[in-house]
Coordinates of N, CA and C in Angstrom, one line a residue:
M76 N 91.2 108.3 83.2 CA 92.6 107.9 83.1 C 92.7 106.8 82.0
N77 N 93.4 107.1 80.9 CA 93.6 106.2 79.8 C 94.8 105.3 80.0
W78 N 94.7 104.1 80.6 CA 95.8 103.3 80.9 C 96.4 102.7 79.7
N79 N 95.7 102.7 78.5 CA 96.2 102.2 77.3 C 97.2 103.1 76.6
K80 N 97.3 104.3 77.1 CA 98.2 105.3 76.5 C 99.5 105.4 77.3
A81 N 100.4 104.5 77.1 CA 101.7 104.5 77.9 C 102.9 104.3 77.0
E82 N 103.9 105.1 77.3 CA 105.1 105.1 76.5 C 106.4 105.2 77.4
F83 N 107.4 104.5 77.0 CA 108.7 104.7 77.7 C 109.2 106.1 77.6
F84 N 109.7 106.7 78.7 CA 110.2 108.1 78.6 C 111.7 108.1 78.8
A85 N 112.2 107.6 79.9 CA 113.7 107.7 80.1 C 114.1 106.8 81.3
S86 N 115.4 106.5 81.3 CA 116.0 105.7 82.4 C 117.1 106.6 83.0
Y87 N 117.3 106.5 84.3 CA 118.3 107.2 85.0 C 119.1 106.4 86.0
G88 N 120.4 106.4 85.9 CA 121.3 105.6 86.8 C 121.8 106.4 87.9
Q89 N 121.6 107.8 87.9 CA 122.0 108.6 89.0 C 120.9 109.6 89.3
F90 N 120.7 109.9 90.6 CA 119.6 110.8 91.0 C 119.8 112.2 90.4
S91 N 121.0 112.6 90.3 CA 121.3 114.0 89.7 C 120.8 114.1 88.3
Q92 N 120.7 113.0 87.6 CA 120.3 113.0 86.2 C 118.8 113.1 86.0
I93 N 118.0 112.7 87.0 CA 116.6 112.6 86.9 C 115.9 113.9 86.6
I94 N 114.9 113.9 85.7 CA 114.3 115.1 85.3 C 113.7 115.8 86.5
P95 N 113.6 117.1 86.5 CA 113.0 117.9 87.6 C 111.5 117.5 87.7
A96 N 111.1 117.5 89.0 CA 109.7 117.2 89.2 C 108.8 118.1 88.3
G97 N 107.8 117.5 87.6 CA 107.0 118.2 86.7 C 105.6 118.4 87.2
E98 N 104.7 118.7 86.2 CA 103.3 118.9 86.6 C 102.5 117.6 86.7
K99 N 103.0 116.5 86.3 CA 102.3 115.2 86.4 C 102.7 114.5 87.7
P100 N 101.7 113.9 88.3 CA 102.0 113.0 89.5 C 102.9 111.9 89.2
E101 N 103.7 111.5 90.1 CA 104.6 110.3 89.9 C 104.2 109.2 90.8
V102 N 103.9 108.0 90.2 CA 103.5 106.8 90.9 C 104.6 105.8 90.8
A103 N 105.2 105.4 91.9 CA 106.4 104.5 91.8 C 106.0 103.1 92.1
F104 N 106.8 102.1 91.6 CA 106.6 100.7 91.8 C 107.9 100.1 92.4
S105 N 107.8 99.5 93.6 CA 109.0 99.0 94.3 C 108.8 97.5 94.7
G106 N 109.9 96.8 94.8 CA 109.8 95.4 95.2 C 111.1 94.7 95.1
R107 N 111.2 93.5 95.7 CA 112.5 92.8 95.6 C 112.7 92.2 94.2
S108 N 113.9 91.9 93.8 CA 114.2 91.3 92.5 C 113.4 90.1 92.3
N109 N 112.8 89.9 91.1 CA 112.1 88.8 90.7 C 110.7 88.6 91.3
V110 N 110.2 89.7 91.9 CA 108.9 89.7 92.5 C 107.8 89.8 91.4
G111 N 108.1 90.2 90.2 CA 107.1 90.4 89.1 C 106.8 91.8 88.9
K112 N 107.7 92.7 89.2 CA 107.4 94.1 89.0 C 107.2 94.5 87.6
S113 N 108.1 94.1 86.7 CA 107.9 94.5 85.3 C 106.6 93.9 84.7
S114 N 106.3 92.6 85.1 CA 105.1 92.0 84.6 C 103.9 92.7 85.1
L115 N 103.9 93.2 86.3 CA 102.7 93.9 86.8 C 102.6 95.2 86.1
I116 N 103.7 95.9 85.8 CA 103.6 97.2 85.1 C 103.0 97.0 83.7
N117 N 103.5 96.0 83.0 CA 103.1 95.7 81.7 C 101.6 95.4 81.7
K118 N 101.1 94.6 82.6 CA 99.7 94.2 82.7 C 98.9 95.4 83.0
L119 N 99.3 96.2 84.0 CA 98.6 97.4 84.4 C 98.4 98.3 83.2
L120 N 99.4 98.5 82.4 CA 99.4 99.4 81.3 C 99.0 98.7 80.0
N121 N 98.5 97.5 80.0 CA 98.0 96.8 78.9 C 99.1 96.7 77.7
R122 N 100.3 96.4 78.1 CA 101.4 96.3 77.1 C 102.2 95.0 77.4
R123 N 102.7 94.4 76.4 CA 103.4 93.2 76.5 C 104.9 93.4 77.0
S124 N 105.5 94.4 76.6 CA 107.0 94.5 76.9 C 107.4 95.9 77.1
L125 N 106.5 96.8 77.6 CA 106.9 98.2 77.9 C 108.0 98.2 79.0
A126 N 107.8 97.5 80.1 CA 108.8 97.3 81.1 C 109.5 96.0 80.8
R127 N 110.8 95.9 80.8 CA 111.5 94.7 80.5 C 111.3 93.6 81.5
V128 N 111.0 92.4 81.0 CA 110.8 91.3 81.9 C 112.0 90.3 81.7
S129 N 112.6 89.9 82.7 CA 113.8 89.1 82.6 C 113.7 87.9 83.6
S130 N 114.2 86.8 83.2 CA 114.3 85.6 84.0 C 115.4 85.7 85.1
K131 N 116.3 86.7 84.8 CA 117.4 86.9 85.7 C 117.1 88.0 86.7
P132 N 117.1 87.7 88.0 CA 116.9 88.8 89.1 C 117.9 89.9 89.0
G133 N 117.5 91.0 89.5 CA 118.5 92.1 89.6 C 118.7 92.9 88.3
K134 N 117.8 92.7 87.3 CA 118.0 93.3 86.0 C 117.8 94.8 86.0
T135 N 116.8 95.2 86.7 CA 116.4 96.7 86.7 C 117.4 97.4 87.7
V136 N 118.3 98.2 87.1 CA 119.3 98.9 88.0 C 119.3 100.4 87.7
T137 N 118.2 100.8 87.1 CA 118.0 102.2 86.9 C 116.5 102.6 87.3
V138 N 116.3 103.9 87.5 CA 114.9 104.4 87.7 C 114.3 104.7 86.3
N139 N 113.3 103.9 86.0 CA 112.7 104.0 84.6 C 111.4 104.8 84.7
F140 N 111.2 105.8 83.8 CA 110.0 106.6 83.8 C 109.2 106.2 82.6
F141 N 107.9 106.1 82.8 CA 106.9 105.9 81.7 C 105.8 106.9 81.7
T142 N 105.5 107.5 80.6 CA 104.3 108.4 80.6 C 103.1 107.5 80.4
V143 N 102.0 107.9 81.2 CA 100.8 107.1 81.2 C 99.6 108.1 81.1
G144 N 98.7 107.9 80.1 CA 97.5 108.7 80.0 C 97.7 110.1 79.7
W145 N 98.8 110.5 79.1 CA 99.1 111.9 78.7 C 98.2 112.3 77.6
L146 N 97.7 111.4 76.8 CA 96.8 111.7 75.7 C 95.5 111.0 75.9
K147 N 94.4 111.6 75.4 CA 93.1 111.0 75.4 C 93.0 110.1 74.2
S148 N 91.9 109.4 74.1 CA 91.7 108.4 73.0 C 91.8 109.1 71.6
D149 N 91.4 110.4 71.6 CA 91.5 111.1 70.3 C 92.8 111.8 70.1
S150 N 93.8 111.5 70.9 CA 95.2 112.0 70.8 C 95.4 113.5 71.3
T151 N 94.3 114.0 71.9 CA 94.5 115.4 72.5 C 95.0 115.3 73.9
P152 N 95.8 116.3 74.4 CA 96.4 116.2 75.7 C 95.4 116.0 76.8
S153 N 95.7 115.2 77.8 CA 94.9 114.9 78.9 C 95.5 115.5 80.2
P154 N 94.6 116.1 81.0 CA 95.1 116.7 82.3 C 95.3 115.6 83.4
H155 N 95.0 114.4 83.1 CA 95.1 113.3 84.1 C 96.2 112.4 84.0
G156 N 97.2 112.7 83.2 CA 98.3 111.8 83.0 C 99.2 111.7 84.2
I157 N 100.1 110.6 84.2 CA 101.0 110.5 85.3 C 102.3 110.0 84.7
Y158 N 103.4 110.0 85.6 CA 104.6 109.2 85.3 C 104.5 107.9 86.2
A159 N 104.6 106.8 85.5 CA 104.8 105.5 86.3 C 106.3 105.3 86.4
V160 N 106.8 105.1 87.6 CA 108.2 105.0 87.8 C 108.6 103.6 88.4
D161 N 109.4 102.9 87.6 CA 109.9 101.6 87.9 C 111.2 101.7 88.7
L162 N 111.2 101.4 90.0 CA 112.4 101.5 90.8 C 113.3 100.2 90.7
P163 N 114.6 100.3 91.0 CA 115.4 99.1 90.9 C 114.9 98.0 91.9
G164 N 115.0 96.8 91.5 CA 114.7 95.7 92.5 C 115.7 95.6 93.5
Y165 N 115.4 95.2 94.7 CA 116.3 95.0 95.8 C 116.4 93.6 96.3
G166 N 117.5 93.3 97.1 CA 117.5 92.0 97.8 C 118.2 90.9 97.0
Y167 N 118.8 91.2 95.8 CA 119.4 90.1 95.1 C 120.9 90.0 95.5
A168 N 121.2 88.9 96.2 CA 122.5 88.8 96.8 C 123.7 88.7 95.8
K169 N 123.4 88.2 94.6 CA 124.5 87.9 93.7 C 124.9 89.2 92.9
T170 N 124.1 90.3 93.1 CA 124.6 91.5 92.5 C 125.8 92.1 93.3
A171 N 126.7 92.6 92.6 CA 128.0 93.1 93.2 C 127.6 94.2 94.3
K172 N 128.3 94.1 95.4 CA 128.0 95.0 96.5 C 128.0 96.5 96.1
S173 N 129.0 96.9 95.3 CA 129.1 98.3 94.8 C 127.8 98.7 94.0
E174 N 127.3 97.7 93.2 CA 126.1 98.0 92.4 C 124.9 98.1 93.3
R175 N 124.8 97.2 94.3 CA 123.7 97.2 95.2 C 123.6 98.6 96.0
E176 N 124.8 99.0 96.4 CA 124.9 100.3 97.1 C 124.5 101.4 96.2
R177 N 124.9 101.4 94.9 CA 124.6 102.4 94.0 C 123.1 102.6 93.8
F178 N 122.4 101.4 93.4 CA 121.0 101.6 93.2 C 120.2 101.7 94.4
G179 N 120.7 101.3 95.6 CA 120.1 101.5 96.9 C 120.1 102.9 97.2
E180 N 121.2 103.6 97.0 CA 121.3 105.0 97.2 C 120.4 105.8 96.2
L181 N 120.3 105.4 95.0 CA 119.5 106.0 94.0 C 118.0 105.9 94.4
T182 N 117.6 104.8 94.8 CA 116.2 104.6 95.2 C 115.9 105.4 96.5
E183 N 116.8 105.4 97.4 CA 116.5 106.2 98.7 C 116.4 107.7 98.4
K184 N 117.3 108.2 97.5 CA 117.3 109.6 97.2 C 116.0 110.0 96.5
Y185 N 115.6 109.1 95.6 CA 114.4 109.4 94.8 C 113.2 109.4 95.8
I186 N 113.0 108.4 96.6 CA 111.9 108.3 97.6 C 111.9 109.5 98.5
N187 N 113.1 109.9 99.0 CA 113.2 111.0 99.9 C 113.0 112.4 99.3
S188 N 112.9 112.4 97.9 CA 112.8 113.7 97.2 C 111.5 114.4 97.3
G189 N 110.5 113.6 97.8 CA 109.1 114.2 98.0 C 108.3 114.2 96.7
R190 N 108.8 113.6 95.6 CA 108.2 113.6 94.3 C 107.0 112.6 94.2
I191 N 107.1 111.5 95.0 CA 106.2 110.4 94.8 C 104.8 110.8 95.5
K192 N 103.8 110.6 94.7 CA 102.4 110.8 95.2 C 101.8 109.5 95.7
L193 N 102.3 108.4 95.2 CA 101.8 107.1 95.6 C 102.9 106.0 95.2
L194 N 103.1 105.0 96.1 CA 104.0 103.9 95.8 C 103.3 102.6 95.9
V195 N 103.5 101.8 94.9 CA 102.9 100.4 94.9 C 104.1 99.5 95.3
Q196 N 103.9 98.9 96.5 CA 104.9 98.0 97.0 C 104.5 96.5 96.7
L197 N 105.4 95.9 96.0 CA 105.1 94.5 95.5 C 105.6 93.5 96.5
I198 N 104.8 92.5 96.9 CA 105.3 91.4 97.7 C 104.8 90.1 97.1
D199 N 105.6 89.1 97.1 CA 105.2 87.8 96.5 C 104.2 87.1 97.5
F200 N 103.0 86.9 97.0 CA 101.9 86.4 97.8 C 102.2 85.1 98.4
R201 N 103.1 84.3 97.7 CA 103.3 82.9 98.1 C 104.2 82.8 99.4
H202 N 104.9 83.9 99.7 CA 105.9 83.8 100.8 C 105.7 85.0 101.8
P203 N 106.2 84.8 103.0 CA 106.2 86.0 104.0 C 107.0 87.1 103.4
P204 N 106.7 88.3 103.8 CA 107.5 89.5 103.4 C 108.9 89.3 103.8
T205 N 109.9 89.7 103.0 CA 111.3 89.6 103.4 C 111.6 90.7 104.4
A206 N 112.8 90.7 105.0 CA 113.2 91.7 105.8 C 113.3 93.1 105.1
D207 N 113.8 93.0 103.8 CA 113.8 94.2 103.0 C 112.5 94.7 102.7
D208 N 111.5 93.9 102.4 CA 110.1 94.3 102.2 C 109.6 95.1 103.4
L209 N 109.8 94.6 104.6 CA 109.3 95.2 105.8 C 110.1 96.5 106.1
L210 N 111.4 96.5 105.8 CA 112.2 97.7 105.9 C 111.6 98.8 105.0
M211 N 111.2 98.5 103.8 CA 110.7 99.5 102.8 C 109.4 100.0 103.3
I212 N 108.5 99.1 103.9 CA 107.2 99.6 104.4 C 107.4 100.5 105.5
D213 N 108.3 100.2 106.5 CA 108.6 101.1 107.6 C 109.2 102.5 107.1
F214 N 110.0 102.4 106.1 CA 110.6 103.6 105.4 C 109.5 104.5 104.9
L215 N 108.5 103.9 104.2 CA 107.4 104.7 103.6 C 106.5 105.3 104.7
K216 N 106.3 104.5 105.7 CA 105.4 105.0 106.8 C 106.1 106.2 107.5
D217 N 107.4 106.0 107.8 CA 108.2 107.1 108.5 C 108.1 108.4 107.7
R218 N 108.1 108.3 106.4 CA 108.1 109.5 105.6 C 106.8 110.0 105.1
G219 N 105.7 109.3 105.5 CA 104.4 109.7 105.2 C 104.0 109.5 103.8
I220 N 104.6 108.6 103.1 CA 104.4 108.4 101.6 C 103.2 107.4 101.5
P221 N 102.1 107.8 100.8 CA 101.0 106.8 100.6 C 101.5 105.6 99.8
F222 N 101.0 104.4 100.2 CA 101.4 103.3 99.4 C 100.3 102.2 99.4
I223 N 100.3 101.4 98.4 CA 99.5 100.2 98.2 C 100.3 99.0 98.2
I224 N 99.9 97.9 98.8 CA 100.6 96.6 98.6 C 99.9 95.8 97.6
A225 N 100.7 95.3 96.6 CA 100.2 94.4 95.6 C 100.8 93.0 95.8
L226 N 100.0 92.1 96.1 CA 100.5 90.7 96.3 C 100.6 90.0 95.0
T227 N 101.8 89.8 94.5 CA 101.9 89.3 93.2 C 101.9 87.7 93.1
K228 N 101.7 87.2 91.9 CA 101.7 85.8 91.6 C 100.6 85.1 92.4
A229 N 99.4 85.7 92.5 CA 98.3 85.2 93.2 C 97.8 83.9 92.5
D230 N 98.0 83.8 91.2 CA 97.5 82.6 90.5 C 98.2 81.3 90.9
K231 N 99.4 81.5 91.5 CA 100.2 80.3 91.9 C 99.7 79.6 93.2
L232 N 98.7 80.3 93.8 CA 98.2 79.7 95.1 C 96.8 79.2 94.9
R233 N 96.5 78.0 95.6 CA 95.2 77.5 95.6 C 94.4 78.2 96.7
K234 N 93.1 78.0 96.6 CA 92.2 78.7 97.5 C 92.6 78.6 99.0
K235 N 92.9 77.4 99.4 CA 93.3 77.2 100.8 C 94.6 77.9 101.1
Q236 N 95.5 77.8 100.2 CA 96.8 78.5 100.4 C 96.7 80.0 100.5
R237 N 95.8 80.5 99.7 CA 95.5 82.0 99.8 C 95.0 82.4 101.1
A238 N 94.0 81.6 101.6 CA 93.4 81.9 102.9 C 94.5 81.9 104.0
E239 N 95.4 80.9 103.9 CA 96.4 80.8 104.9 C 97.4 82.0 104.9
R240 N 97.7 82.4 103.6 CA 98.6 83.5 103.5 C 98.0 84.8 103.9
R241 N 96.7 85.0 103.6 CA 95.9 86.2 104.1 C 96.0 86.3 105.6
A242 N 95.7 85.2 106.3 CA 95.7 85.2 107.7 C 97.1 85.5 108.3
A243 N 98.1 84.9 107.7 CA 99.5 85.2 108.1 C 99.9 86.6 107.9
L244 N 99.5 87.2 106.8 CA 99.9 88.6 106.5 C 99.4 89.6 107.5
K245 N 98.2 89.3 108.1 CA 97.7 90.2 109.1 C 98.6 90.3 110.3
A246 N 99.4 89.3 110.6 CA 100.4 89.4 111.7 C 101.8 89.9 111.1
E247 N 102.1 89.5 109.9 CA 103.4 89.9 109.3 C 103.4 91.4 108.9
I248 N 102.3 91.9 108.5 CA 102.2 93.3 108.1 C 100.9 93.9 108.7
P249 N 101.0 94.8 109.7 CA 99.8 95.4 110.2 C 99.0 96.1 109.1
H250 N 97.8 95.7 108.9 CA 97.0 96.3 107.8 C 96.3 97.6 108.3
E251 N 97.0 98.6 108.3 CA 96.5 99.9 108.7 C 96.9 101.0 107.7
G252 N 95.9 101.7 107.2 CA 96.2 102.9 106.4 C 96.7 102.7 105.0
F253 N 96.5 101.4 104.5 CA 96.8 101.2 103.1 C 96.0 100.0 102.5
D254 N 95.9 100.0 101.2 CA 95.1 98.9 100.6 C 96.0 97.7 100.3
V255 N 95.5 96.5 100.3 CA 96.2 95.3 99.9 C 95.4 94.7 98.7
I256 N 96.1 94.5 97.6 CA 95.4 94.0 96.4 C 96.1 92.7 95.9
E257 N 95.4 91.6 95.7 CA 95.9 90.4 95.2 C 96.0 90.5 93.7
F258 N 97.1 90.2 93.1 CA 97.4 90.5 91.7 C 98.0 89.3 91.0
S259 N 97.6 89.1 89.7 CA 98.3 88.1 88.9 C 98.5 88.7 87.5
A260 N 99.7 88.8 87.0 CA 100.0 89.2 85.7 C 99.6 88.2 84.7
E261 N 99.4 87.0 85.1 CA 99.0 85.9 84.2 C 97.5 85.9 83.8
T262 N 96.7 86.1 84.9 CA 95.3 86.1 84.7 C 94.6 87.5 84.6
G263 N 95.3 88.5 85.0 CA 94.8 89.8 85.1 C 94.0 90.1 86.3
E264 N 94.0 89.2 87.3 CA 93.3 89.5 88.6 C 94.0 90.7 89.2
G265 N 93.2 91.6 89.8 CA 93.6 92.7 90.5 C 93.9 93.9 89.6
V266 N 93.9 93.8 88.3 CA 94.2 95.0 87.5 C 93.2 96.1 87.7
T267 N 91.9 95.8 87.6 CA 90.9 96.8 87.8 C 91.0 97.4 89.1
E268 N 91.2 96.6 90.2 CA 91.2 97.1 91.5 C 92.4 98.1 91.7
L269 N 93.6 97.7 91.2 CA 94.8 98.5 91.3 C 94.6 99.8 90.5
R270 N 94.1 99.7 89.3 CA 93.8 101.0 88.6 C 92.9 101.9 89.3
K271 N 91.8 101.4 89.9 CA 90.9 102.2 90.7 C 91.6 102.9 91.9
A272 N 92.4 102.1 92.6 CA 93.1 102.6 93.7 C 94.1 103.7 93.3
L273 N 94.8 103.5 92.2 CA 95.7 104.5 91.7 C 95.0 105.8 91.3
E274 N 93.9 105.6 90.6 CA 93.1 106.8 90.1 C 92.6 107.6 91.3
K275 N 92.1 106.9 92.4 CA 91.6 107.6 93.5 C 92.7 108.5 94.1
E276 N 93.9 108.0 94.2 CA 95.0 108.9 94.8 C 95.5 109.9 93.8
I277 N 95.5 109.6 92.5 CA 95.9 110.5 91.5 C 95.0 111.8 91.4
E278 N 93.7 111.5 91.6 CA 92.7 112.6 91.5 C 93.0 113.7 92.6
K279 N 93.7 113.3 93.6 CA 94.0 114.3 94.7 C 95.1 115.3 94.2
H280 N 95.8 114.9 93.1 CA 97.0 115.7 92.7 C 96.8 116.2 91.3
S281 N 95.6 116.1 90.7 CA 95.4 116.5 89.3 C 94.7 117.8 89.2

């Protein structure tokens, strides 16, 4: 899988506009607003600004598709490419209610469509999962969608704080049937582990 071959493909504000499911697996990224989703995607794909990073929460209000690994290093087609799909962030209270409902419905329809082969659920390592985070995890479990949890902003925690958060997470989120990866877009921690976990799941659908 060539993670350095990534390009923006398209953005969609309505589910009816989204391209038909194709021959490439779709890996989605979900998380609350300002959890570091765009930064994670950029780091994972070794790009600085492929996914837009904003200091203002609630900026991603469309489903954004990126092609990843469609070409080999010699620019010939690869059979192992995927779509990386950036979902709208949730949980930002200052977003207008009508807009929250719109991209909430958009996200739900996309997840329910059966297109996703794997979802990366982002949670801020520094804090307990929000009610929306837990709701999303239950939603994925109910629908049998494989997922990985990426604990973002790991570099912001000291060793003792990490140990405390790890222990708390075992009670906050039952660790059954999915991987948990500590991640930092600043230091690159977790990039290799996340890529390997994604590749393992992608191989099942290639």
